Structure formats: structure tokens, C-alpha cells
mmCIF file of C-alpha atoms in Angstrom:
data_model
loop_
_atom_site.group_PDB
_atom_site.id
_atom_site.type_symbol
_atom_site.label_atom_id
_atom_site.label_comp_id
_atom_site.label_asym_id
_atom_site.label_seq_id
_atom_site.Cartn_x
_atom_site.Cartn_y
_atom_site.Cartn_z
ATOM 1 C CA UNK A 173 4.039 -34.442 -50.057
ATOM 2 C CA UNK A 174 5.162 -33.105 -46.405
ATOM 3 C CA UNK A 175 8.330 -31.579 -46.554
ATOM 4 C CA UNK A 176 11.504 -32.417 -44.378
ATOM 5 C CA UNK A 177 10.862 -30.140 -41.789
ATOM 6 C CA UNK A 178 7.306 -31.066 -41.486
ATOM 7 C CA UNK A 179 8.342 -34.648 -40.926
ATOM 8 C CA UNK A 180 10.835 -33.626 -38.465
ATOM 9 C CA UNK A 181 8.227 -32.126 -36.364
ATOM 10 C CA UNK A 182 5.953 -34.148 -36.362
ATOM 11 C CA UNK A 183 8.279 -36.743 -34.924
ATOM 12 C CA UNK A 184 9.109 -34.629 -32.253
ATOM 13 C CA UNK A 185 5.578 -33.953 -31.224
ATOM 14 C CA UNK A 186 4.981 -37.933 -30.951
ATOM 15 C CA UNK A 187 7.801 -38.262 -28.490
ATOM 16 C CA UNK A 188 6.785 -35.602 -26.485
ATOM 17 C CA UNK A 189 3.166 -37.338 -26.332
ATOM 18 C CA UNK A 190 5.293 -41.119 -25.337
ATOM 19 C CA UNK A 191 7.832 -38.821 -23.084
ATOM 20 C CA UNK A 192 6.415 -36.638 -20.979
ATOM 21 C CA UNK A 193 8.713 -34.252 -19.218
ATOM 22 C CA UNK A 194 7.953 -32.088 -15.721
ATOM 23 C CA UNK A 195 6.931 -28.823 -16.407
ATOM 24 C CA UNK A 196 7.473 -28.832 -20.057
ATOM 25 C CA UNK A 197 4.209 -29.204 -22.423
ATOM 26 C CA UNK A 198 4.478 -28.321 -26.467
ATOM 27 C CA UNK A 199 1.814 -28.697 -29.410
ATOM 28 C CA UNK A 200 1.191 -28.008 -32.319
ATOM 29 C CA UNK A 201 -1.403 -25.378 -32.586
ATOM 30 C CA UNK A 202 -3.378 -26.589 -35.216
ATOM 31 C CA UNK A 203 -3.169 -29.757 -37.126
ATOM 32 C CA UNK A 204 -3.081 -28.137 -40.788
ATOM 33 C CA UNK A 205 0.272 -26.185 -39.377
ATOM 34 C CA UNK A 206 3.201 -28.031 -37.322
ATOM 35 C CA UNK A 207 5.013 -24.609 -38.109
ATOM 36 C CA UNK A 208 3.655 -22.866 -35.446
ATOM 37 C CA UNK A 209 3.238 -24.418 -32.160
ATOM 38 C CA UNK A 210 1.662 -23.213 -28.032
ATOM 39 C CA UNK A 211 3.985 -24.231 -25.416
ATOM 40 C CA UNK A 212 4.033 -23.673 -21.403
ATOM 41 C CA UNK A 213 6.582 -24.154 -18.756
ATOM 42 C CA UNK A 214 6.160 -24.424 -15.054
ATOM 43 C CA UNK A 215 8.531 -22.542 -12.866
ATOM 44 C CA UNK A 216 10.744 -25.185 -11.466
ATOM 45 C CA UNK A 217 10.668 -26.026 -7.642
ATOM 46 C CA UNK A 218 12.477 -24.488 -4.501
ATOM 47 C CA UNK A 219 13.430 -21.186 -7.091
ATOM 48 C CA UNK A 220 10.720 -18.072 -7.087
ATOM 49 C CA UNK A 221 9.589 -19.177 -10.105
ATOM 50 C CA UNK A 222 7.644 -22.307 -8.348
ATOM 51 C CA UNK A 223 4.022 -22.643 -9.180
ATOM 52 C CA UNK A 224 4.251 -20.060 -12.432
ATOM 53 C CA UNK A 225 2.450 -20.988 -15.574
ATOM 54 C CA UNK A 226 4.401 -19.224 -18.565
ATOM 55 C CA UNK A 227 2.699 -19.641 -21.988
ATOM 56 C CA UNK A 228 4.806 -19.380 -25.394
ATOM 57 C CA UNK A 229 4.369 -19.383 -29.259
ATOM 58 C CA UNK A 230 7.417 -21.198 -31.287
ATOM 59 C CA UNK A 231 7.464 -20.795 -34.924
ATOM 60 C CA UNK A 232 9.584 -23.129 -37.307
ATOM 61 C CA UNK A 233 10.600 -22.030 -40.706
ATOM 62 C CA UNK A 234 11.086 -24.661 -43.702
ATOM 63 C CA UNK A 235 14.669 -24.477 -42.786
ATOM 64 C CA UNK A 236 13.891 -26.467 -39.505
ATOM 65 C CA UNK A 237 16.215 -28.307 -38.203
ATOM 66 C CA UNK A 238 19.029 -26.083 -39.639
ATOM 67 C CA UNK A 239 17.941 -23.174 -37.938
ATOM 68 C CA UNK A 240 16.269 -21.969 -34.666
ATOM 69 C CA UNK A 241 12.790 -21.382 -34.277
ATOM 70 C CA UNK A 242 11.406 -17.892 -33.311
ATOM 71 C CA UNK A 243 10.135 -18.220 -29.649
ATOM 72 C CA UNK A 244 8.197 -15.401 -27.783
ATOM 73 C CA UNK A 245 6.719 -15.617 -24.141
ATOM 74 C CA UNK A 246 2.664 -14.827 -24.384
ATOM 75 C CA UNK A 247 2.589 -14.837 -21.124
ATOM 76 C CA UNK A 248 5.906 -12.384 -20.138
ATOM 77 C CA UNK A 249 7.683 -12.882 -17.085
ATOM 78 C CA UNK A 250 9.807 -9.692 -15.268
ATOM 79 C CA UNK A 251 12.762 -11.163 -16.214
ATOM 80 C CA UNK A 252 16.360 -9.773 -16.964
ATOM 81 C CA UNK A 253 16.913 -12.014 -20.002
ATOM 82 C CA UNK A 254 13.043 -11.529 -21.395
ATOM 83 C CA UNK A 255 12.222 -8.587 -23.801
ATOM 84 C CA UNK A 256 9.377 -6.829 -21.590
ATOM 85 C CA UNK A 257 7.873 -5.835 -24.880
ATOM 86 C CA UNK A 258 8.155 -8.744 -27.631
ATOM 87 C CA UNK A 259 8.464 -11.819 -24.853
ATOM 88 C CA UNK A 260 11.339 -13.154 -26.658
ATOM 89 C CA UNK A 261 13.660 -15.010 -24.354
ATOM 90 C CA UNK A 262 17.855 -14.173 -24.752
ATOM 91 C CA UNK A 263 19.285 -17.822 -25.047
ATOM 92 C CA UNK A 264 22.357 -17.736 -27.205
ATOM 93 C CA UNK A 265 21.664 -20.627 -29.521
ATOM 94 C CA UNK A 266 18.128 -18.767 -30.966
ATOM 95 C CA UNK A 267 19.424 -15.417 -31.006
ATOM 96 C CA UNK A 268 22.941 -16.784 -32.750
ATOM 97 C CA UNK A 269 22.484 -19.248 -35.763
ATOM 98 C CA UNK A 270 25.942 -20.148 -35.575
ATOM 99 C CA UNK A 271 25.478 -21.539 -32.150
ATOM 100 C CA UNK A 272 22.455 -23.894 -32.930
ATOM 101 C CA UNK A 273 22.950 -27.373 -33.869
ATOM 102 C CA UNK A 274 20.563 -29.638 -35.000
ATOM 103 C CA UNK A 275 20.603 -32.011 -32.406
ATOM 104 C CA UNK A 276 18.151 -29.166 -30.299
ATOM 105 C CA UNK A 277 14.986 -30.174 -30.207
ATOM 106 C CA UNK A 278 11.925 -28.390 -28.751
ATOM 107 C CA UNK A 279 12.128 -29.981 -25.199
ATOM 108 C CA UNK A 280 15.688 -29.381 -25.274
ATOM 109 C CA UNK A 281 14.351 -25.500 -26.351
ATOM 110 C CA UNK A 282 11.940 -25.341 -23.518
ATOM 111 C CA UNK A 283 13.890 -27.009 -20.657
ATOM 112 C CA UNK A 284 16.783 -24.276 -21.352
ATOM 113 C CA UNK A 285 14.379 -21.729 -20.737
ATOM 114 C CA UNK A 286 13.073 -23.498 -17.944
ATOM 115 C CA UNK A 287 16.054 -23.097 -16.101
ATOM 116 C CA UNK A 288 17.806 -19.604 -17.369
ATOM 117 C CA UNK A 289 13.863 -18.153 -15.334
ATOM 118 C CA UNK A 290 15.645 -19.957 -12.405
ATOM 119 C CA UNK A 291 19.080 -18.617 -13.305
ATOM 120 C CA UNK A 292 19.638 -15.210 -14.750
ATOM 121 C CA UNK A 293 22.257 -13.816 -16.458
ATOM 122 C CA UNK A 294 22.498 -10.449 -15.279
ATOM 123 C CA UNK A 295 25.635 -9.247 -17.864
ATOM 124 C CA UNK A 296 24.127 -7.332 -20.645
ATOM 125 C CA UNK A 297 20.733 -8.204 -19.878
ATOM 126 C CA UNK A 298 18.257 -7.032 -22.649
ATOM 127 C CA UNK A 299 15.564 -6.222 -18.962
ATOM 128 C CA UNK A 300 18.052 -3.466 -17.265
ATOM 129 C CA UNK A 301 15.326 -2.709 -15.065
ATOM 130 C CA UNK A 302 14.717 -6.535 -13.688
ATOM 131 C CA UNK A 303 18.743 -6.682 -13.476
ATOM 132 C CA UNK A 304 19.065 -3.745 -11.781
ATOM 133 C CA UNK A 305 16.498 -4.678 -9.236
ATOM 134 C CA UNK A 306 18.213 -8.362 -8.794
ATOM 135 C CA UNK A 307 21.561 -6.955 -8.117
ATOM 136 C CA UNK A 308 20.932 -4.026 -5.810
ATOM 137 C CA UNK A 309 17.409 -4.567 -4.841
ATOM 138 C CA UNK A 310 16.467 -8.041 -4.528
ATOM 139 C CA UNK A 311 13.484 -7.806 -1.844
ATOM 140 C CA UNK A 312 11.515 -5.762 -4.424
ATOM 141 C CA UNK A 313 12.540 -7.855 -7.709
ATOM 142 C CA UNK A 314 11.136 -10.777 -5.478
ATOM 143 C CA UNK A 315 7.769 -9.132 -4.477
ATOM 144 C CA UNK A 316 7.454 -8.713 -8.033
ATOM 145 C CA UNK A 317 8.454 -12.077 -9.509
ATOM 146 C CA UNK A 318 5.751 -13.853 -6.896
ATOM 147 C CA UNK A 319 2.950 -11.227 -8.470
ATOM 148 C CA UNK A 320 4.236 -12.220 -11.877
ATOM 149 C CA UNK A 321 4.055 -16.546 -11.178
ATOM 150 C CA UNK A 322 0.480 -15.214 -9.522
ATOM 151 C CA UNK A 323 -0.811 -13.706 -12.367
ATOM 152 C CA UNK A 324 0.556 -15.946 -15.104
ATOM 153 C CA UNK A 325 -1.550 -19.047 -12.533
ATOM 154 C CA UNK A 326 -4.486 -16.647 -13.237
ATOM 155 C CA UNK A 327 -4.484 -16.122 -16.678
ATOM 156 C CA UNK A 328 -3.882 -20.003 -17.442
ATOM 157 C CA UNK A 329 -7.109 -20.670 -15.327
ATOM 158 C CA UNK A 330 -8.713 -17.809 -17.647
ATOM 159 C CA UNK A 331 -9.180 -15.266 -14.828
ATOM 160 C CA UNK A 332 -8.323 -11.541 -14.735
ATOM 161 C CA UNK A 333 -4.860 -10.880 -13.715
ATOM 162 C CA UNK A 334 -5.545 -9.296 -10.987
ATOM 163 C CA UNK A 335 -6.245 -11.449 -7.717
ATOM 164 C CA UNK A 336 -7.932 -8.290 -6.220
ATOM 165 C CA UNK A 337 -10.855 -7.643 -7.853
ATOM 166 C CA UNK A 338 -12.502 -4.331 -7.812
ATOM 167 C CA UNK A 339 -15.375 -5.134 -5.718
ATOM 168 C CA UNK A 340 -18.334 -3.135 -3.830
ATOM 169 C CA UNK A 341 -19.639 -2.537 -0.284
ATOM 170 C CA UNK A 342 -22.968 -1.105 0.217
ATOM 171 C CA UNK A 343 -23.115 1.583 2.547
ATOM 172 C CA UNK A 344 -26.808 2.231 3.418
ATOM 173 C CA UNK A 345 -28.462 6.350 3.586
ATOM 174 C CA UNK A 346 -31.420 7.330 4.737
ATOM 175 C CA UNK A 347 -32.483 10.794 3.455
ATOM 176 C CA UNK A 348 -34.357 11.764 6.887
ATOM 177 C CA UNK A 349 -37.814 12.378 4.642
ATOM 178 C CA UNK A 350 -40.263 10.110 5.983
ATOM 179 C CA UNK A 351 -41.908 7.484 3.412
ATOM 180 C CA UNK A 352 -38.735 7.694 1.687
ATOM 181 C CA UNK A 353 -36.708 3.667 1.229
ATOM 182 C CA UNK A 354 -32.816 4.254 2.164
ATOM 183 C CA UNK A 355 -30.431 4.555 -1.203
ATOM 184 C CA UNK A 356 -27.336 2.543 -1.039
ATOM 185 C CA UNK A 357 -23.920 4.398 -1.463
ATOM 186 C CA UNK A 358 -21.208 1.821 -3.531
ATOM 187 C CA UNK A 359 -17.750 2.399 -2.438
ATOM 188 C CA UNK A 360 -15.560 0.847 -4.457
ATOM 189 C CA UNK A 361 -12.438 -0.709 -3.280
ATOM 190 C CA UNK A 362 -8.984 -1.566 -5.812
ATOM 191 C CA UNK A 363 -5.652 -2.281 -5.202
ATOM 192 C CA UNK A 364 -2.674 -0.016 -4.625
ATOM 193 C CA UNK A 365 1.046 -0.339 -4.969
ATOM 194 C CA UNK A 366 3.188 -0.466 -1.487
ATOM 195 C CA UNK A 367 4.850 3.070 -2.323
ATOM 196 C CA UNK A 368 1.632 4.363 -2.899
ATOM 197 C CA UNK A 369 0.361 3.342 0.076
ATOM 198 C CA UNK A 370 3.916 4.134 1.624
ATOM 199 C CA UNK A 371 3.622 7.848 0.231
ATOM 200 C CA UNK A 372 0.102 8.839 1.502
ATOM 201 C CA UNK A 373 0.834 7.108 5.225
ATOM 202 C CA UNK A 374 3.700 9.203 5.487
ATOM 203 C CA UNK A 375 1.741 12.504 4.504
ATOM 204 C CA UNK A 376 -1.194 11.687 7.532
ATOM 205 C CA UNK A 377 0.843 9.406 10.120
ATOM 206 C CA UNK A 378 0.698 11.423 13.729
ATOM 207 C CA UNK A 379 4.150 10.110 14.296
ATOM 208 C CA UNK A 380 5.958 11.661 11.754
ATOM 209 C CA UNK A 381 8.535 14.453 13.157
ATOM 210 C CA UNK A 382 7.745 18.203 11.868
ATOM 211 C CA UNK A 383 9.647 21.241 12.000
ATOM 212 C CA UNK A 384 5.908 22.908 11.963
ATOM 213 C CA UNK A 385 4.719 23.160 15.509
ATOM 214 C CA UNK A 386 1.140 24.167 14.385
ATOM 215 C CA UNK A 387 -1.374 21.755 16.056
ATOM 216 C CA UNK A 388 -3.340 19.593 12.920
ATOM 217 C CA UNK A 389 -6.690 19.344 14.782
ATOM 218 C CA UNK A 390 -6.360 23.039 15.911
ATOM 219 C CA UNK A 391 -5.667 24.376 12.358
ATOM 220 C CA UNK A 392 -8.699 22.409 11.064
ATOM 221 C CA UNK A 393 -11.405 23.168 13.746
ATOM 222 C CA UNK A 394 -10.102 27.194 13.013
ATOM 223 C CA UNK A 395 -11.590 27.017 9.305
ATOM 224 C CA UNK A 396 -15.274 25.935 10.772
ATOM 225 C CA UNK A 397 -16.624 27.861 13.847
ATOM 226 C CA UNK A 398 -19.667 25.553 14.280
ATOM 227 C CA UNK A 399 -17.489 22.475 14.691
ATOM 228 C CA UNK A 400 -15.222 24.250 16.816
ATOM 229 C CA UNK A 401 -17.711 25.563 19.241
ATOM 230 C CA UNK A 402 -19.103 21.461 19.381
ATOM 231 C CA UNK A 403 -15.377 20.242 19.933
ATOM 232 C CA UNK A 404 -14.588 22.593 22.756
ATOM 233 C CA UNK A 405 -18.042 24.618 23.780
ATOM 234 C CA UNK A 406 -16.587 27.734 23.811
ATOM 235 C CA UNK A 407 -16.764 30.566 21.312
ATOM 236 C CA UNK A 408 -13.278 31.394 18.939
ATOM 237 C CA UNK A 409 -12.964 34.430 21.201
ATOM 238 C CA UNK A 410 -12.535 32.137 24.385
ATOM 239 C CA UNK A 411 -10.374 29.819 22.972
ATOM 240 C CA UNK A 412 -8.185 32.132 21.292
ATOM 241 C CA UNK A 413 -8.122 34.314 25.257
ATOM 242 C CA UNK A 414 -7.542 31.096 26.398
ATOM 243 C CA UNK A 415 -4.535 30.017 24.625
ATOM 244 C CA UNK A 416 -3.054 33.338 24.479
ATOM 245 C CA UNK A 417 -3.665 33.041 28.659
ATOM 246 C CA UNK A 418 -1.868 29.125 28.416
ATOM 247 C CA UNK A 419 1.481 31.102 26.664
ATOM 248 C CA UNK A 420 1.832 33.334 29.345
ATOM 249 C CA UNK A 421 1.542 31.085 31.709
ATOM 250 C CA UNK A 422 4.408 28.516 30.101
ATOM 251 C CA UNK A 423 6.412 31.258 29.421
ATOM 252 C CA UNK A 424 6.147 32.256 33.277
ATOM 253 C CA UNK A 425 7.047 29.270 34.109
ATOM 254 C CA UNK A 426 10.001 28.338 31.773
ATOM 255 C CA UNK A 427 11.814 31.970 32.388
ATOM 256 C CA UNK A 428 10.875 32.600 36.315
ATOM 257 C CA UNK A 429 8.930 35.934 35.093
ATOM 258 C CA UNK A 430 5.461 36.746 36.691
ATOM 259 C CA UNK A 431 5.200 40.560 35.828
ATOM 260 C CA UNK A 432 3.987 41.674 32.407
ATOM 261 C CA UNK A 433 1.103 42.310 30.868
ATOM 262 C CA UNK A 434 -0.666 38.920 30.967
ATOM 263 C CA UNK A 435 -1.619 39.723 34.461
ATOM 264 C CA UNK A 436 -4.777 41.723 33.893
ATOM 265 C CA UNK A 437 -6.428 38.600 32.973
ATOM 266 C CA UNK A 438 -5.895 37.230 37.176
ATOM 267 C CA UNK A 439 -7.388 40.487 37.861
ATOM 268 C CA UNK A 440 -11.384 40.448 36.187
ATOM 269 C CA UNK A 441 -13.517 38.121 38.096
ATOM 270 C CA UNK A 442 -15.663 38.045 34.822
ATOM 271 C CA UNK A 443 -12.323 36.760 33.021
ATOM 272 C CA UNK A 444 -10.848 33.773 32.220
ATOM 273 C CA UNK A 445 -8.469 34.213 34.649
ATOM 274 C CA UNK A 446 -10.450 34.250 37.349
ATOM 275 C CA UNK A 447 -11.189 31.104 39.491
ATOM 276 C CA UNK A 448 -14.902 31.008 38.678
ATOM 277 C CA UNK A 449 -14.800 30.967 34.953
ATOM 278 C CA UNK A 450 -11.499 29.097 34.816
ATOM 279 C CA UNK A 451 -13.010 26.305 36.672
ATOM 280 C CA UNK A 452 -16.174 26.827 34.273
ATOM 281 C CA UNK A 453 -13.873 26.268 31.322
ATOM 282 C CA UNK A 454 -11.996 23.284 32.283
ATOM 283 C CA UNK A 455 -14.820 21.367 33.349
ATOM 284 C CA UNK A 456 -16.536 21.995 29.869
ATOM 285 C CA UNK A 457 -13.391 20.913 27.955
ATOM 286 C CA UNK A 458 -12.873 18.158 30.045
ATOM 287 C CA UNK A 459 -15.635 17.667 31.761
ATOM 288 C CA UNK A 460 -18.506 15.738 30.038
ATOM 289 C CA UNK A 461 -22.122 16.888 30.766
ATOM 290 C CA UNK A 462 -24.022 14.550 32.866
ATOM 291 C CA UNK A 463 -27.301 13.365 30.564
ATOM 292 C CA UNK A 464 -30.331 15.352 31.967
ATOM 293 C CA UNK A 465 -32.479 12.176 30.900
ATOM 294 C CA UNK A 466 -31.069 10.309 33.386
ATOM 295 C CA UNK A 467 -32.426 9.543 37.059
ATOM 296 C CA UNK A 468 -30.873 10.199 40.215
ATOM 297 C CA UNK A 469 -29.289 7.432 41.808
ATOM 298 C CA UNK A 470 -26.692 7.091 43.950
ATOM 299 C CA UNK A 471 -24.063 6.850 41.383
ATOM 300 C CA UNK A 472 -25.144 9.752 40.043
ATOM 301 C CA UNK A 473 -24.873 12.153 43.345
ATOM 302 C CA UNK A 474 -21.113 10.208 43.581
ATOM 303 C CA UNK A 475 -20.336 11.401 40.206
ATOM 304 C CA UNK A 476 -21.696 14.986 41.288
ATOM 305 C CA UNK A 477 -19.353 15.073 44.466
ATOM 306 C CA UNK A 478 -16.039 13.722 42.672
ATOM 307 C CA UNK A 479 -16.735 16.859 39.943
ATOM 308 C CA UNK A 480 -16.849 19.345 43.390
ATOM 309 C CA UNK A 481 -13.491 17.482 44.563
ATOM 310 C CA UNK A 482 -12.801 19.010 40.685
ATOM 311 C CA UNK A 483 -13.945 22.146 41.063
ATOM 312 C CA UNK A 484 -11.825 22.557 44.436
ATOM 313 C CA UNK A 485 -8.937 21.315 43.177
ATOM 314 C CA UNK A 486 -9.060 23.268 40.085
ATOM 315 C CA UNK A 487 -9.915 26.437 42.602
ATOM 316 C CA UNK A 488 -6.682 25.355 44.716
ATOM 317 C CA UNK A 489 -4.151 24.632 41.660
ATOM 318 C CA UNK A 490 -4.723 28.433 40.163
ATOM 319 C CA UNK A 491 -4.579 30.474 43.782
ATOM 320 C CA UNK A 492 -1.489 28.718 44.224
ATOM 321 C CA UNK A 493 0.145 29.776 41.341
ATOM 322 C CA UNK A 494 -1.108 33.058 41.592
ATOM 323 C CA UNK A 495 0.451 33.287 44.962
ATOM 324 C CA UNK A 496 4.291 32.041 43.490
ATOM 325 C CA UNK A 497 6.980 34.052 44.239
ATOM 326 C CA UNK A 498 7.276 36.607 41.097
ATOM 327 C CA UNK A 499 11.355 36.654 42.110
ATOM 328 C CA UNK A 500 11.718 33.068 42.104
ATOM 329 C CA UNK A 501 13.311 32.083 39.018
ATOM 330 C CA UNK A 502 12.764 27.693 37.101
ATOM 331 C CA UNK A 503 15.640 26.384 35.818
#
């Protein structure tokens, strides 16, 4: 013979069948037990909840309809009124007996947590975190409520809960021995939190200010000589003569003072100083060398007289400074 409660609940399922409500569906999850039953709500429109899926177990005692049920979210949304660990959802009336009365029945369960998603209660709030974020933060507790209604969409259709799957690109080698076939290299690709991404911009973005005023590219070519000597063509003992040579100069410049001992290097025609190899220089930093598999054409002996107009210029720019006034003082 079913029992009260059994009756009771059954009765309830067969209205929800004739009655369907928005949003609201509730079962039984077997029919040998009406005690335990699978539920899901749909976040309700126009609220940040819209278009979420939320799955939940309710389980009826004997007692039933004298007492509450014991509901749990399966399916747990970042919520300040839902346990982030056990699901379970703080409504009043299921957490305090005394404030259930029999006339609740499971839509009336359901809808109520239907609407406290789209309304929470943010005094005493059993999800500090999720309140803390909706009071003081509520850009990021939104970001994460639409991943949360995005993943609970996935898992209803049965996909991973992740909409960003971890997926390959084939990046093609060739060894460079002949009758060798080319090997592909997967990269693999995942997703990554905003202040991850944040964090790691911040440590390579060119724009950031620096109390450092060590050069990035400078620091890096010093550690390999061969890639150095490709970047600028000139051996570390150049380029260090030459920067020591571009100091002086500035500092010349910004205190008035043309005496000192930075001047033997004007002196040396073999030196960088001099107008020979200081032309040299800047045309191969510069300067890029004209391909020698390429004809002569009259575009070619153009681009040969505009890098004379260089060289003359260049020639012109350092006797001039040479010949400054070593009294005359820049403000």
C-alpha cells in the first residue's frame, strides 16, 4: 500500500505534466522511487542568469508534506546564497522547518529558487566570496556568472564545460636531410584567465614605464655575439667604442663641454671617429646592402647616388660638429 507521502507526490508530478510552468521542469527519477526526484530551472529573462540551465536533486522523506525536502544544485551556480561545495540553495523555508508549510509544493520550491538566482541576498550569505564580488566588484562577479549560465548550457547538452577546447595546430619541420618527409610540431593551445593574461602583458609590454634605463634588445643581443654581429655587423668591440663614443658626444652636447678625453677618438683616421669609418658604420647599421644578384638598372645606379648624397651628408654632419665652438655652452 503507497504511503501518504507517496500519494502526495505523485499528485504533484501529474499536475506538473497538465501545468507546465516556464523554466521550471521536475521528475521523478525513477518510477520505483517518487522520493527522490531531477529537477532544472532556466535562468529567468532580462537578469544574468538568462539562458542558464541549472540541474538539481530533491529528496522527500516519509514525513513529506510536513517537512521540507533536501534540495542540492548538481549543476552549482557562483552564487552568494548557494553552498559552492554541497549545491544546497539558502531559502529560509528548507533550511528552517518552522517556516515551511504544507501548502509548498515542488513548483512553488523551484520557482523560489528561480528567482532568489535573479535576486540575491547578500546579508549573511553562506558564498562570501560571490557577495563580496557583487557588492564591491560587480564587473567581475558578472564575467563570471555569464561563464557559469555558459557552462551549465554545456553540460545540459552533454559537452565539456569548457567552450574552449584544447585543440592543435600543426606546424610543419623539415630536418634539412634530403629524402627525409617533414615531421609536424603540435602546439597546443588552452585557455587562460584575464589576470593571467593581464600579469604576463604587463611583464613584456614596451610601454610600460621603468626606472631601469638598460635597453631590452641591447641586453639580449650582449649574451650572444653571433646574433649581435648579424643585428648590427660590427664586432662587440665596435659597438661597445661606439656607444662609449655616442655618451660623449650627448654629454657634450647637454653640458656645452668639448674638451676631455673622448677626443682622441676625432683624432685616428683608422677610428671610429674619423669621417671614413664613421660613415662606414652608419651606413652598415642603417644602411641595407644592395643584393649582389641583382642587375643594374637604372633604379639601381639612383639608389647608388642617393647612398653618396648619404655618405656626404654623413661626412658634412660630423666636420661640423667637430668644428663647434668648445666655449659655447646648450642650455
Amino acid at each position: 500500500m503507497r504511503s501518504r507521502a507517496h500519494m502526495l507526490l505523485e499528485k504533484e508530478y501529474m499536475k506538473l505534466q497538465k501545468e507546465a510552468i516556464w523554466g521550471i521542469f521536475a521528475q521523478p527519477l525513477n518510477d520505483d522511487d517518487f522520493f527522490l526526484w531531477e529537477a532544472k530551472i532556466n535562468g529567468l529573462k532580462d537578469t544574468l542568469w538568462e539562458g542558464g540551465i541549472f540541474k538539481l536533486y530533491l529528496k522527500f522523506s516519509e514525513s513529506h508534506n510536513m517537512s521540507p525536502p533536501v534540495v542540492f544544485f548538481t549543476t552549482i551556480p557562483y552564487h552568494p546564497n548557494v553552498h559552492s561545495s554541497t549545491g544546497k540553495p539558502c531559502v529560509d523555508f528548507l533550511d528552517n522547518v518552522e517556516d515551511w508549510k504544507e501548502c509548498y509544493s515542488v513548483a512553488y520550491i523551484l520557482l523560489s529558487i528561480q528567482a532568489l538566482l535573479a535576486n540575491p541576498v547578500l546579508e549573511n550569505a553562506i558564498n562570501k566570496e560571490a557577495a563580496s564580488e557583487c557588492r564591491d566588484n560587480i564587473g567581475v562577479y558578472r564575467e563570471t556568472v555569464m561563464n557559469c549560465v555558459l557552462t551549465s548550457k554545456r553540460l545540459d547538452a552533454n559537452l565539456p564545460p569548457s567552450s574552449i577546447q584544447e585543440h592543435t595546430s600543426p606546424i610543419v619541420e623539415f630536418s634539412g636531410e634530403e629524402g627525409q618527409k617533414p615531421h609536424k610540431n603540435l602546439l597546443h593551445a588552452s585557455k587562460v584567465s584575464f589576470e593571467n593574461y593581464l600579469t604576463l602583458w604587463k611583464g613584456i609590454a614596451t610601454s610600460n614605464s621603468s626606472t631601469s634605463s638598460l635597453n631590452a634588445l641591447g641586453e639580449y643581443l650582449k649574451t650572444d655575439h653571433q646574433l649581435q654581429k648579424a643585428h648590427f655587423e660590427l664586432s662587440p668591440a665596435d659597438v661597445e667604442q661606439e656607444v662609449r663614443i655616442q655618451l660623449a658626444e650627448h654629454r657634450k652636447l647637454m653640458y656645452g663641454t668639448f674638451d676631455g678625453k673622448d677626443e682622441k677618438y676625432a683624432d685616428s683616421v683608422g677610428s671610429p671617429r674619423s669621417s671614413p669609418t664613421r660613415v662606414h658604420t652608419l651606413r652598415h647599421v642603417y644602411v641595407a646592402k644592395p643584393s649582389t644578384a641583382e642587375t643594374s638598372t637604372p633604379e639601381s645606379t639612383a639608389q647608388n647616388d642617393d647612398l653618396d648624397d648619404l655618405d656626404r651628408e654623413a661626412v658634412d654632419l660630423v666636420n661640423w660638429s667637430r668644428n663647434l665652438s668648445t666655449e659655447q655652452t646648450y642650455y
